[in-house]
Short mmCIF file of N, CA, C and O in Angstrom, two decimals:
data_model
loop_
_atom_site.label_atom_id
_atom_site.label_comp_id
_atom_site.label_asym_id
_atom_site.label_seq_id
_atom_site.Cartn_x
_atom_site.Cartn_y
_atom_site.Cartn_z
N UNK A 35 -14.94 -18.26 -47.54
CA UNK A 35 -15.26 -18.45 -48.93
C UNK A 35 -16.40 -19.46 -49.03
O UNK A 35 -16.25 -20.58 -48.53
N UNK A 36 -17.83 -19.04 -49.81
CA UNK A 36 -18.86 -19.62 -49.97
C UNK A 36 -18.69 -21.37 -51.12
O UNK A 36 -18.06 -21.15 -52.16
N UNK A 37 -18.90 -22.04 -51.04
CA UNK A 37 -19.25 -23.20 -51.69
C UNK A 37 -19.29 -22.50 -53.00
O UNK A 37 -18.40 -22.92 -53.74
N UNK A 38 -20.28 -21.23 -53.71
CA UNK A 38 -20.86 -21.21 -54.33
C UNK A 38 -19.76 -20.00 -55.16
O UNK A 38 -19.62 -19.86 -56.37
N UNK A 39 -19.04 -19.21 -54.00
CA UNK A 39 -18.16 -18.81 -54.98
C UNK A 39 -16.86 -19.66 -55.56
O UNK A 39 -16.41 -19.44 -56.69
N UNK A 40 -16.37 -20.53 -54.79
CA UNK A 40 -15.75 -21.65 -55.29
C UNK A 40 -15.97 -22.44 -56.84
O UNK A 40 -15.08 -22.71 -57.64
N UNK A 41 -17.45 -22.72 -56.99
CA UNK A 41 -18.18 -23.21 -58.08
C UNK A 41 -17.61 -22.32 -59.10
O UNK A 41 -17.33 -22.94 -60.13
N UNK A 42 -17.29 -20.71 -59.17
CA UNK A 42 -16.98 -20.29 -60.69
C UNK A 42 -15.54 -20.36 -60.92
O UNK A 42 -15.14 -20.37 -62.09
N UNK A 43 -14.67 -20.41 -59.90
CA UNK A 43 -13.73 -20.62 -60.07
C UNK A 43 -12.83 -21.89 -60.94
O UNK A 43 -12.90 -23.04 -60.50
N UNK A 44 -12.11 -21.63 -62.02
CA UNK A 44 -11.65 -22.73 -62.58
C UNK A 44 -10.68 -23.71 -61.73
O UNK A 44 -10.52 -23.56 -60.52
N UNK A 45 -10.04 -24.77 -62.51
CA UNK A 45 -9.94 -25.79 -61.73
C UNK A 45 -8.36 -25.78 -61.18
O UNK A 45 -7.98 -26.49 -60.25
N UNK A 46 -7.28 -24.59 -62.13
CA UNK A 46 -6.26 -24.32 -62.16
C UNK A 46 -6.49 -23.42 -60.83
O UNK A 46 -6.12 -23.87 -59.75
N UNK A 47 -7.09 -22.19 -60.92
CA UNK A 47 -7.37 -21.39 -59.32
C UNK A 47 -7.84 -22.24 -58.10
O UNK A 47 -7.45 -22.00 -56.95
N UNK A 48 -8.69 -23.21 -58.41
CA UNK A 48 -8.85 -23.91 -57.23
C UNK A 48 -7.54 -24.39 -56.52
O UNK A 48 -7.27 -24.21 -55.33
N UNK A 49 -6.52 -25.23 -57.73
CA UNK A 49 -5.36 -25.75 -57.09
C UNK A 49 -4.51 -24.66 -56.56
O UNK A 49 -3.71 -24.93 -55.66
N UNK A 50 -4.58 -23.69 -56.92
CA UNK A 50 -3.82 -22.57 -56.18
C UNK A 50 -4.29 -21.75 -55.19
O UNK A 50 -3.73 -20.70 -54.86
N UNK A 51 -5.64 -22.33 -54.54
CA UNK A 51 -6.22 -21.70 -53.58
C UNK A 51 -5.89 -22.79 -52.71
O UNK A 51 -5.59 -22.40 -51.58
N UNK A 52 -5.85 -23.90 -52.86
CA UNK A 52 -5.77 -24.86 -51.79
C UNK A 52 -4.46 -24.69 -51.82
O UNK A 52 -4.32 -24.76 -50.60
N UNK A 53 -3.42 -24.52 -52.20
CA UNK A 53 -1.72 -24.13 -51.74
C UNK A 53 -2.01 -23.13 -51.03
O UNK A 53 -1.94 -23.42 -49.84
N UNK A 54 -2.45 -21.55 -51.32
CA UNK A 54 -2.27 -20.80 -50.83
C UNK A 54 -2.98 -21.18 -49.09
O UNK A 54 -2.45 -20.96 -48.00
N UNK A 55 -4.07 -21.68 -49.32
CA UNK A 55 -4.57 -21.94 -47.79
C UNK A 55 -4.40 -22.80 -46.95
O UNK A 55 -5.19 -22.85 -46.01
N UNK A 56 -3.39 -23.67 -47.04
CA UNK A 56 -2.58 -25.06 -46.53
C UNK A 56 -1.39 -23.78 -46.01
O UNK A 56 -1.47 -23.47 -44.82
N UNK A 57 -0.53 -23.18 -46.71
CA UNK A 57 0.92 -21.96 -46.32
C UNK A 57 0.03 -21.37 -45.64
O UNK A 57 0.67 -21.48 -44.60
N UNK A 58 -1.15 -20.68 -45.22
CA UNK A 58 -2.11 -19.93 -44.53
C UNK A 58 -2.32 -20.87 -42.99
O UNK A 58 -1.82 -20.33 -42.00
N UNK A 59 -2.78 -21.73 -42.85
CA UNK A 59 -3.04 -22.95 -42.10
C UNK A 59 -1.28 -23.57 -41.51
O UNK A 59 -0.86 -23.46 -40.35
N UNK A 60 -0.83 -23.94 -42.20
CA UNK A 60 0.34 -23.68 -41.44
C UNK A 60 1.27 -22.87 -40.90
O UNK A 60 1.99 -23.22 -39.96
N UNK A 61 1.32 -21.77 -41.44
CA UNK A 61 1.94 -20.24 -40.38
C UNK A 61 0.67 -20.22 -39.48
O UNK A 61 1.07 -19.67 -38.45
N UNK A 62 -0.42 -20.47 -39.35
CA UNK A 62 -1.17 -19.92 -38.10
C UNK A 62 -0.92 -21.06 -37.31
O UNK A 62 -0.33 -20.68 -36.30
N UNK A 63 -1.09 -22.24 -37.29
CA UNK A 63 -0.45 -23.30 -36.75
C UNK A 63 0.65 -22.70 -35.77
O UNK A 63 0.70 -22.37 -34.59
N UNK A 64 1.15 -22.73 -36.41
CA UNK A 64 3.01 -22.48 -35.91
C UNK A 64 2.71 -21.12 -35.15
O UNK A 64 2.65 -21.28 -33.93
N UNK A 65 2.56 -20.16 -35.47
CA UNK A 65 2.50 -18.78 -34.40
C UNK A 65 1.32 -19.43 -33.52
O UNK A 65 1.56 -19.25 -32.33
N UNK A 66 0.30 -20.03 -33.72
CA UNK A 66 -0.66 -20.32 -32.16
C UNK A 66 0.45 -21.02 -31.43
O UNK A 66 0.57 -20.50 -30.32
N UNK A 67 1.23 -21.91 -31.60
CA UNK A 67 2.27 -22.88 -30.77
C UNK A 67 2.97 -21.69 -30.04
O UNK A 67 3.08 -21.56 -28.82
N UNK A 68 3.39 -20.89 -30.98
CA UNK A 68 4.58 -19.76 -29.96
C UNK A 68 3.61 -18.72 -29.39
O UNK A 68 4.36 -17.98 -28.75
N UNK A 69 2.49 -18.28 -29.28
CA UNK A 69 1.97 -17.38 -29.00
C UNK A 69 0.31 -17.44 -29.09
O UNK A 69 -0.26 -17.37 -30.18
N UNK A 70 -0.14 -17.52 -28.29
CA UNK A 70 -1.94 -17.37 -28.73
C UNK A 70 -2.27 -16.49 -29.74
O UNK A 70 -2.05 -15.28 -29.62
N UNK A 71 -2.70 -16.91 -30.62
CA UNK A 71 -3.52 -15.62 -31.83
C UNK A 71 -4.80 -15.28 -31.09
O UNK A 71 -5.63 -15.85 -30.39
N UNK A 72 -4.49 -13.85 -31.65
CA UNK A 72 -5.93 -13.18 -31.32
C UNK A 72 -7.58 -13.56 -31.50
O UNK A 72 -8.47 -13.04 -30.84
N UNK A 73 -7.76 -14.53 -32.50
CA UNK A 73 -8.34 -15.13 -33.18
C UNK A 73 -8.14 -16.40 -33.44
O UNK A 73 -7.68 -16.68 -34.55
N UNK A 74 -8.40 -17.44 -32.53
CA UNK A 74 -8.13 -18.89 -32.46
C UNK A 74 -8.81 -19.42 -34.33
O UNK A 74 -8.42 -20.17 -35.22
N UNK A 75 -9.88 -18.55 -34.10
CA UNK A 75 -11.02 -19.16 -35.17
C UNK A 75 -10.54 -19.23 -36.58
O UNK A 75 -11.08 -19.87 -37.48
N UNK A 76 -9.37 -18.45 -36.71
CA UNK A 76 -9.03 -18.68 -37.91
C UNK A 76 -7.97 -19.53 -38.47
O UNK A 76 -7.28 -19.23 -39.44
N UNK A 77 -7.87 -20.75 -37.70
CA UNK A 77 -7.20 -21.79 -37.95
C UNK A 77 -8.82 -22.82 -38.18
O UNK A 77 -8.97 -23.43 -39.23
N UNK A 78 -9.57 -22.86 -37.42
CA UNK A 78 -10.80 -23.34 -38.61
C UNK A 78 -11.61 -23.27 -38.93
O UNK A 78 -12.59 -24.01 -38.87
N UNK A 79 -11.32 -21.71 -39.70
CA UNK A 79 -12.28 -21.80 -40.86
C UNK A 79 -10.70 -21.67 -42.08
O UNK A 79 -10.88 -21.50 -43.28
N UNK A 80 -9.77 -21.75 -41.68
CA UNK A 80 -8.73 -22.09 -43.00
C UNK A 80 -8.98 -23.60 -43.40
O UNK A 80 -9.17 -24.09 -44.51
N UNK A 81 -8.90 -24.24 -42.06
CA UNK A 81 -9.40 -25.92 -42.22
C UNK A 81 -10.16 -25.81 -43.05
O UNK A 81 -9.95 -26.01 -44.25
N UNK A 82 -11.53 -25.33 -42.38
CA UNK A 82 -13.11 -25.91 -43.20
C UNK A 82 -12.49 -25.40 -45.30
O UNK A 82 -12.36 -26.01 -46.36
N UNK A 83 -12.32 -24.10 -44.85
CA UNK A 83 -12.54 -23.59 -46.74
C UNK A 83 -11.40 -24.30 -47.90
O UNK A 83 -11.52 -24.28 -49.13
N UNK A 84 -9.91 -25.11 -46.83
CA UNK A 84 -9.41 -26.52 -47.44
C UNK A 84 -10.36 -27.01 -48.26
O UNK A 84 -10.59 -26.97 -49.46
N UNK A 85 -11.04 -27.65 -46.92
CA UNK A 85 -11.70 -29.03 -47.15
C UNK A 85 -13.34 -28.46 -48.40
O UNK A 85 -14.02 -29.24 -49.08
N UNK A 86 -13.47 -27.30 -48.33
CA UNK A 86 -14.26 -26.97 -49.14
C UNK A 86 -13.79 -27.02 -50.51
O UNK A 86 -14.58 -27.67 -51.19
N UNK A 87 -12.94 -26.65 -51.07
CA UNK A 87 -11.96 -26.20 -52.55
C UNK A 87 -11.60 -27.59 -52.36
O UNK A 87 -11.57 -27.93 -53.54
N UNK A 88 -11.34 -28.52 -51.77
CA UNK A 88 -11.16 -30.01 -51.93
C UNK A 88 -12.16 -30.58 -52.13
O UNK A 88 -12.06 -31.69 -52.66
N UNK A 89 -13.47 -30.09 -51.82
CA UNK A 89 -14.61 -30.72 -52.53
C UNK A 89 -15.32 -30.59 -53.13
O UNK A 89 -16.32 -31.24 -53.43
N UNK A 90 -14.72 -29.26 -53.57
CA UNK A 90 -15.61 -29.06 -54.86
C UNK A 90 -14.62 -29.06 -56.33
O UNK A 90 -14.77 -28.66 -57.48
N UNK A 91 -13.50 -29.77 -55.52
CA UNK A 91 -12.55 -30.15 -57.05
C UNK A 91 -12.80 -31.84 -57.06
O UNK A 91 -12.13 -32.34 -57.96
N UNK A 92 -13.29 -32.48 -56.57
CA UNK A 92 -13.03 -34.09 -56.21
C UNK A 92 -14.87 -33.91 -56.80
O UNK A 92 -15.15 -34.90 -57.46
N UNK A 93 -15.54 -33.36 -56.74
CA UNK A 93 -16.98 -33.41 -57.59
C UNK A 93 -16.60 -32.89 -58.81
O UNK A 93 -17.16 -33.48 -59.73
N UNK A 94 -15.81 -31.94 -59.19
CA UNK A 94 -15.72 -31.99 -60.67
C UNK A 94 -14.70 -32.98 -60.98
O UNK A 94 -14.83 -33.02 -62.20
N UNK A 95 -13.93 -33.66 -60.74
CA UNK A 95 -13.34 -34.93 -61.29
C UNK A 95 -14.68 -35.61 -61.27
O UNK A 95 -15.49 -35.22 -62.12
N UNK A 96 -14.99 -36.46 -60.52
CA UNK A 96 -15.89 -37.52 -60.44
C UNK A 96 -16.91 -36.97 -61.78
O UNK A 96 -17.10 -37.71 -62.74
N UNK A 97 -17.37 -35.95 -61.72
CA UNK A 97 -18.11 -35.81 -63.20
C UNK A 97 -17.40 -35.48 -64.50
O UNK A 97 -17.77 -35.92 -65.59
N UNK A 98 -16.59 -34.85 -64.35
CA UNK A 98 -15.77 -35.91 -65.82
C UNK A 98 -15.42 -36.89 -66.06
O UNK A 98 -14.66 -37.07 -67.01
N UNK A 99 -15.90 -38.00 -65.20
CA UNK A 99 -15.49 -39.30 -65.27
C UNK A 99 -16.65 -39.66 -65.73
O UNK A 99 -16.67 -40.55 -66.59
N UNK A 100 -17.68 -39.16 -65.35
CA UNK A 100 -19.21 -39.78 -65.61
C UNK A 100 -19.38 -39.69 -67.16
O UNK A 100 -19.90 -40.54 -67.87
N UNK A 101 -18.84 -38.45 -67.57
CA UNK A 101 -19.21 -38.02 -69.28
C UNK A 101 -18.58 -38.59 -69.76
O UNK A 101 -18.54 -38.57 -70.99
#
């Protein structure tokens, strides 16, 4: 998920994208422990697109604080 599609998303979907991809991030967690996934890589880029929807909700706080 792009930065930029993140941006249209409201702030209620954001918080429910970062749940849904934390339960995503932790079942892959847990099955790499019991078993190699086919795809290591998608434990981070679940990380990175977290930490993305976490920052592009922590920039729209900070600018409603500004106004």
């Amino acid at each position: 998920m792009k930065a930029s599609e993140i941006k249209e998303l409201t702030d209620k979907e954001i918080q429910e994208r970062i749940q849904l991809e934390t339960e995503t991030l932790a079942r892959l967690n847990m099955n790499h422990a019991v078993s190699p996934l086919d795809n290591p890589m998608k434990i981070k880029e679940a990380r990175k697109n977290i930490a993305r929807l976490q920052t592009i909700k922590r920039q729209r706080e900070l600018n409603q604080n500004q106004n």
